[in-house]
Coordinates of C-alpha atoms and ligand atoms in Angstrom, one line a residue:
X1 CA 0.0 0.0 0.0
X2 CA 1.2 3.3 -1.2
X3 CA 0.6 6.3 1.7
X4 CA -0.4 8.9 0.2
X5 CA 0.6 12.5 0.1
X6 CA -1.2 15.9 0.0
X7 CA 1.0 18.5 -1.3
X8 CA 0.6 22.4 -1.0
X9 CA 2.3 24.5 -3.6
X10 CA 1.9 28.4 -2.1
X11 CA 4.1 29.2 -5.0
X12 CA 5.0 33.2 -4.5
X13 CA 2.6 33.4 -1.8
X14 CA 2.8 34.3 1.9
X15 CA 5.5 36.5 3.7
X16 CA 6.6 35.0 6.6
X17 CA 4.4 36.4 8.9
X18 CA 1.5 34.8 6.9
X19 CA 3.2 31.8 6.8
X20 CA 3.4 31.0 10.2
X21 CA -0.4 32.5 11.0
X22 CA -1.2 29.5 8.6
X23 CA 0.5 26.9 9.6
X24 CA 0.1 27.1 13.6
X25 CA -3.8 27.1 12.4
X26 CA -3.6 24.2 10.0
X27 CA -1.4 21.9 12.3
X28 CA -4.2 22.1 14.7
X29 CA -6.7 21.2 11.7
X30 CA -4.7 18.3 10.5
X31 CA -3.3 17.2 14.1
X32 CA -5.9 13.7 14.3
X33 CA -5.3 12.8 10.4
X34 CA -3.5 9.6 10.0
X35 CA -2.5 7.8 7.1
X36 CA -0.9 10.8 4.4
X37 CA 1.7 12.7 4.0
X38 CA 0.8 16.4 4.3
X39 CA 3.6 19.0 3.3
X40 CA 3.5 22.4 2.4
X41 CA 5.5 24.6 0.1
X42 CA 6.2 28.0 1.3
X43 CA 8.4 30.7 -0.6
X44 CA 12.3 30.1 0.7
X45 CA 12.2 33.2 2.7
X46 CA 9.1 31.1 4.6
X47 CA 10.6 27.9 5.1
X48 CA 11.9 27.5 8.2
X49 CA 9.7 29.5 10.2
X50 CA 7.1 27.2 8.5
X51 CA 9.3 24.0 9.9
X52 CA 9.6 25.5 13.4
X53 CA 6.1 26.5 13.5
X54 CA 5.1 22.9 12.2
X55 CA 7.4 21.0 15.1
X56 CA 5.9 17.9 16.6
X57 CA 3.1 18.0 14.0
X58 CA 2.2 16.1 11.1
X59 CA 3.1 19.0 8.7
X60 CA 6.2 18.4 6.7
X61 CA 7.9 21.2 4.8
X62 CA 9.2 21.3 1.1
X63 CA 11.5 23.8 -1.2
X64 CA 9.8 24.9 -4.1
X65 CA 13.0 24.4 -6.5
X66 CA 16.5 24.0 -6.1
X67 CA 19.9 24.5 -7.7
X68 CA 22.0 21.1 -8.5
X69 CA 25.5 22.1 -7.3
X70 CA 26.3 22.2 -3.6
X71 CA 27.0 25.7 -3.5
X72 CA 29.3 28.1 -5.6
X73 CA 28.5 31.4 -7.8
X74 CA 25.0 31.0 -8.1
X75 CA 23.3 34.2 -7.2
X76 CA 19.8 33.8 -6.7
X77 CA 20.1 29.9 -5.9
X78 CA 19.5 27.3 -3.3
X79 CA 21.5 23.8 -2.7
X80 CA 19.7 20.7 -1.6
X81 CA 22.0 20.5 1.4
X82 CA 20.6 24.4 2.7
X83 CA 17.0 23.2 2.1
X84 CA 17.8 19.9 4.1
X85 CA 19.5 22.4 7.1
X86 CA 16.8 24.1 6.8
X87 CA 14.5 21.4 7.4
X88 CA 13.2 20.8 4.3
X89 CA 12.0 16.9 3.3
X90 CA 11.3 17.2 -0.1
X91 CA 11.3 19.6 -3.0
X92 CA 9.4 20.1 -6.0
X93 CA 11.1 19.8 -8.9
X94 CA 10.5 20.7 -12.5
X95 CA 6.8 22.6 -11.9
X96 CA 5.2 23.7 -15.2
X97 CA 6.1 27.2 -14.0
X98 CA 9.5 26.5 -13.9
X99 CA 9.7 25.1 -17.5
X100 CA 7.7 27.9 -18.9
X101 CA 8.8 31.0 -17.4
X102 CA 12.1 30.5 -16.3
X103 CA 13.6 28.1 -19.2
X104 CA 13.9 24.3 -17.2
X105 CA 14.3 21.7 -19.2
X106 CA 14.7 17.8 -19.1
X107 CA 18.4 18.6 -18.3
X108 CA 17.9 20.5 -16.0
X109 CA 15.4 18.4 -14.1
X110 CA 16.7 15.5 -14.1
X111 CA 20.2 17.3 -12.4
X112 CA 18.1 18.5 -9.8
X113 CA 16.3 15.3 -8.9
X114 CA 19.9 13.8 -8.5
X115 CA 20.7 16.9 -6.5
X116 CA 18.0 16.5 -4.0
X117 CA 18.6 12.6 -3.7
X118 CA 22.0 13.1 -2.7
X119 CA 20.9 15.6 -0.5
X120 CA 18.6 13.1 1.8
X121 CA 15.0 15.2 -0.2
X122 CA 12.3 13.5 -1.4
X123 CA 11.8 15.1 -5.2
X124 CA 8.4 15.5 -6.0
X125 CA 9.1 15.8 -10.1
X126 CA 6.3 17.5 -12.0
X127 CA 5.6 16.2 -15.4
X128 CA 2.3 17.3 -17.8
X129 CA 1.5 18.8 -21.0
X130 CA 0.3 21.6 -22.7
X131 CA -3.0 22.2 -23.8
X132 CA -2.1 22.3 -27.2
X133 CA 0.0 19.3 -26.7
X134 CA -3.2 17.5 -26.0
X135 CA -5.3 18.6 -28.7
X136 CA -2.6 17.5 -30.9
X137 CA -2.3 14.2 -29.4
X138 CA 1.0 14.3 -28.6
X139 CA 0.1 13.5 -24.4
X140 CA 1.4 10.6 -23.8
X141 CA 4.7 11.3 -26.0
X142 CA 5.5 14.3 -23.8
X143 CA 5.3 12.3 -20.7
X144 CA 7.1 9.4 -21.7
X145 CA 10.0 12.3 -23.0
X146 CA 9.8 14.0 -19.1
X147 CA 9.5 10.5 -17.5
X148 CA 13.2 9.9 -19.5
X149 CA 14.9 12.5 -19.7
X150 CA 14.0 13.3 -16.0
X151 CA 14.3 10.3 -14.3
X152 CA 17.7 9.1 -16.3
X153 CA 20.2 7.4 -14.5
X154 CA 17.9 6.6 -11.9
X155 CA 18.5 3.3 -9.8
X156 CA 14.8 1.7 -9.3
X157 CA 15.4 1.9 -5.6
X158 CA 15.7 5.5 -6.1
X159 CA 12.6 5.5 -8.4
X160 CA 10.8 3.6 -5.9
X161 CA 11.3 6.6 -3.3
X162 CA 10.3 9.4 -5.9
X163 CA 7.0 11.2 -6.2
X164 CA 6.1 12.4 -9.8
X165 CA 3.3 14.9 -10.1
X166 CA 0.8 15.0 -13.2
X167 CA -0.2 18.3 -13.2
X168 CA -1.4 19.1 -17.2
X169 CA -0.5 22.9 -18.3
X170 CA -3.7 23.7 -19.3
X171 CA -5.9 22.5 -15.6
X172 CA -3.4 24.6 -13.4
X173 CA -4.9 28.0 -11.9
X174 CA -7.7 27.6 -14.5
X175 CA -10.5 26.5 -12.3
X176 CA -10.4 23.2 -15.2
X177 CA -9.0 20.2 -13.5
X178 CA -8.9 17.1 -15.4
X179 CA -11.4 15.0 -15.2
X180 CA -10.8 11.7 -12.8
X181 CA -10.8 9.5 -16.2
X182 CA -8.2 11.9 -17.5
X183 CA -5.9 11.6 -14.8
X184 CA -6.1 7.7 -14.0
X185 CA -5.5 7.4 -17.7
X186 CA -2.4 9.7 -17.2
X187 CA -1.3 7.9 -13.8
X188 CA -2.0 4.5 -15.2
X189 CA 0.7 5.5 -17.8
X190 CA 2.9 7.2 -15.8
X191 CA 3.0 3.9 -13.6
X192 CA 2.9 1.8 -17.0
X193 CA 6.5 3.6 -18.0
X194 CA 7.7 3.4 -14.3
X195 CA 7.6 -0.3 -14.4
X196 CA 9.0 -1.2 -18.3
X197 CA 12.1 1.3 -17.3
X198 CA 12.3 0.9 -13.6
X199 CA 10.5 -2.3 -12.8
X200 CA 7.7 -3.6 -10.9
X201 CA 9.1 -2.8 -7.0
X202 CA 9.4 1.4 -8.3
X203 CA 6.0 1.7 -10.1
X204 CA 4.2 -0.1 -7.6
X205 CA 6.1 1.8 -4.1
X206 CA 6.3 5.3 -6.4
X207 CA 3.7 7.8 -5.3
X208 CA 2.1 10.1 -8.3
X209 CA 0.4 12.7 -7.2
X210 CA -2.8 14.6 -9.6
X211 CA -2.5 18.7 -9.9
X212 CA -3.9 21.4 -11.0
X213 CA -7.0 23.0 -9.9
X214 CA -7.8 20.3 -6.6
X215 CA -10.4 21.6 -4.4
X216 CA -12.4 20.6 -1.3
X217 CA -15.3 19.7 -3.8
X218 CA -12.8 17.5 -6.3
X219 CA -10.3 15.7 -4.3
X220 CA -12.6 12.7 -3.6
X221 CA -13.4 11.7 -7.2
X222 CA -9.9 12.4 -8.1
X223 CA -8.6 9.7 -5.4
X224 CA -11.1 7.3 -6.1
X225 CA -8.7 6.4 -9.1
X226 CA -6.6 3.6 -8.2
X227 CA -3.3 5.1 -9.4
X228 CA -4.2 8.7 -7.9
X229 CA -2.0 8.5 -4.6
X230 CA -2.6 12.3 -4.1
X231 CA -2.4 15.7 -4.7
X232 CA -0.3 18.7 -5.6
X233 CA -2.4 21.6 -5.0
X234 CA -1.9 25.4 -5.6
X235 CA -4.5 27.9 -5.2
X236 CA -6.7 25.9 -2.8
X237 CA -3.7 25.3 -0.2
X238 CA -3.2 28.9 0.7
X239 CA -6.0 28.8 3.0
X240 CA -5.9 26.6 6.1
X241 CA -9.5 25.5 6.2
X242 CA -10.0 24.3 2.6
X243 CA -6.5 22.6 2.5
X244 CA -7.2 20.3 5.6
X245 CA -10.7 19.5 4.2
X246 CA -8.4 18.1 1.0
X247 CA -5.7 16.6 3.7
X248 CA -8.8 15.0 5.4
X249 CA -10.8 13.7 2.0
X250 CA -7.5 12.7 0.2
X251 CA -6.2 10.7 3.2
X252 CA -8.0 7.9 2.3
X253 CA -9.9 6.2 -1.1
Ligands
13P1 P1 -3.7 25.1 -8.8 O1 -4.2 24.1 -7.8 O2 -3.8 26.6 -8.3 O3 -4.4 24.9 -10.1 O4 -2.1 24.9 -9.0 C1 -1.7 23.6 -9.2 C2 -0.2 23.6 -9.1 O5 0.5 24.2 -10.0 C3 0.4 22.9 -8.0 O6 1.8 22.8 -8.2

């Protein structure tokens, strides 16, 4: 049995202050769910406030990116190792956002998910396509290409401990989430590739996560799918209430 994980994305939201009004309000929300992973994503200026305000609670605490090299001339950057320091347990990697605005590519990716392996965090690898990639058909092509060229070199052990995140372009911070059928379909492929390049123990033990627009009112159809382990959420995790209603309806099938 895979546990499964509800993720919060805050993206470029929340100062610190903010931050830590959150989360000593949500740890108390989420302090009797059992069974999930619940993490949260604050901006790096956020992130260890947000661990020292989550102490001794279920909340766990990711980066939102990270740069591959340990340290050096990298203004503007961030090392798996000062994420870890910092408390950090995993770190997204590869976000749509990232690819689009900022220029990440395959390369890239997969440099950082070796990065954060080395550096004791869990990657959570996002992975999806464009709308236009979907109405040309071309789905299932791009996520075999992000599943290879971002995962390369992997050993399945490492595979196994991975989370990848399906999050399609064109169903983030629309309000137009996939439907469940389109993301089992997705996941079931996702695992599919998982197992013919990794093998059976890292698809089954690898967790893949659904995002892009999760609410309170979707989370439950979207988990009924049996490859659905979770979710990466964005919008609907910057406020305390709705995200521990998803924490709560995700935790279980
Ligand atoms: P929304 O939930 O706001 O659509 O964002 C999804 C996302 O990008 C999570 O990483």
């Amino acid at each position: 049995m895979r546990t499964p994980i509800i993720a919060g994305n805050w993206k470029m939201y929340k100062t610190v202050h903010e931050a830590i009004a959150f989360t000593k309000e949500f740890r108390q929300l989420v302090k009797d769910v059992h069974g999930v992973e619940v993490v949260v994503a604050p901006p790096f200026t956020a992130l260890h406030a947000v661990v020292e305000a989550a102490r001794s609670s279920p909340v766990a605490v990711a980066g939102q990116n990270l740069h591959w090299e340990r340290d050096g001339a990298f203004t503007g950057e961030v090392s798996a190792a000062m994420l870890h320091e910092a408390g950090a347990e995993y770190v997204i990697i590869g976000h749509s956002e990232r690819r689009r605005l900022f220029g990440e590519t395959d390369g890239n990716v997969n440099r950082k998910v070796v990065a954060a392996l080395a550096g004791e965090l869990t990657p959570i690898v996002c992975i999806g396509e464009t709308l236009e990639e979907r109405e040309s058909s071309r789905t299932l092509d791009v996520l075999d290409r992000q599943i290879k060229e971002g995962l390369d070199g992997l050993s399945a052990s490492q595979v196994a401990g991975l989370v990848i995140a399906y999050e399609p372009v064109w169903a983030i911070g629309t309000g137009r989430n996939a439907t469940p059928q389109q993301a089992q379909e997705a996941h079931a492929h996702i695992r599919g590739r998982v197992r013919q390049w990794f093998g059976a123990e890292a698809a089954d033990k690898c967790r893949i996560l659904y995002g892009g627009s999760v609410k309170p009112d979707n989370i439950r159809d979207l988990r009924a799918q049996p490859d659905v382990d979770g979710a990466l959420v964005g919008g609907a995790s910057l406020d305390p209430k709705g995200f521990s209603a998803i924490v709560r309806d995700g935790s279980r099938r």
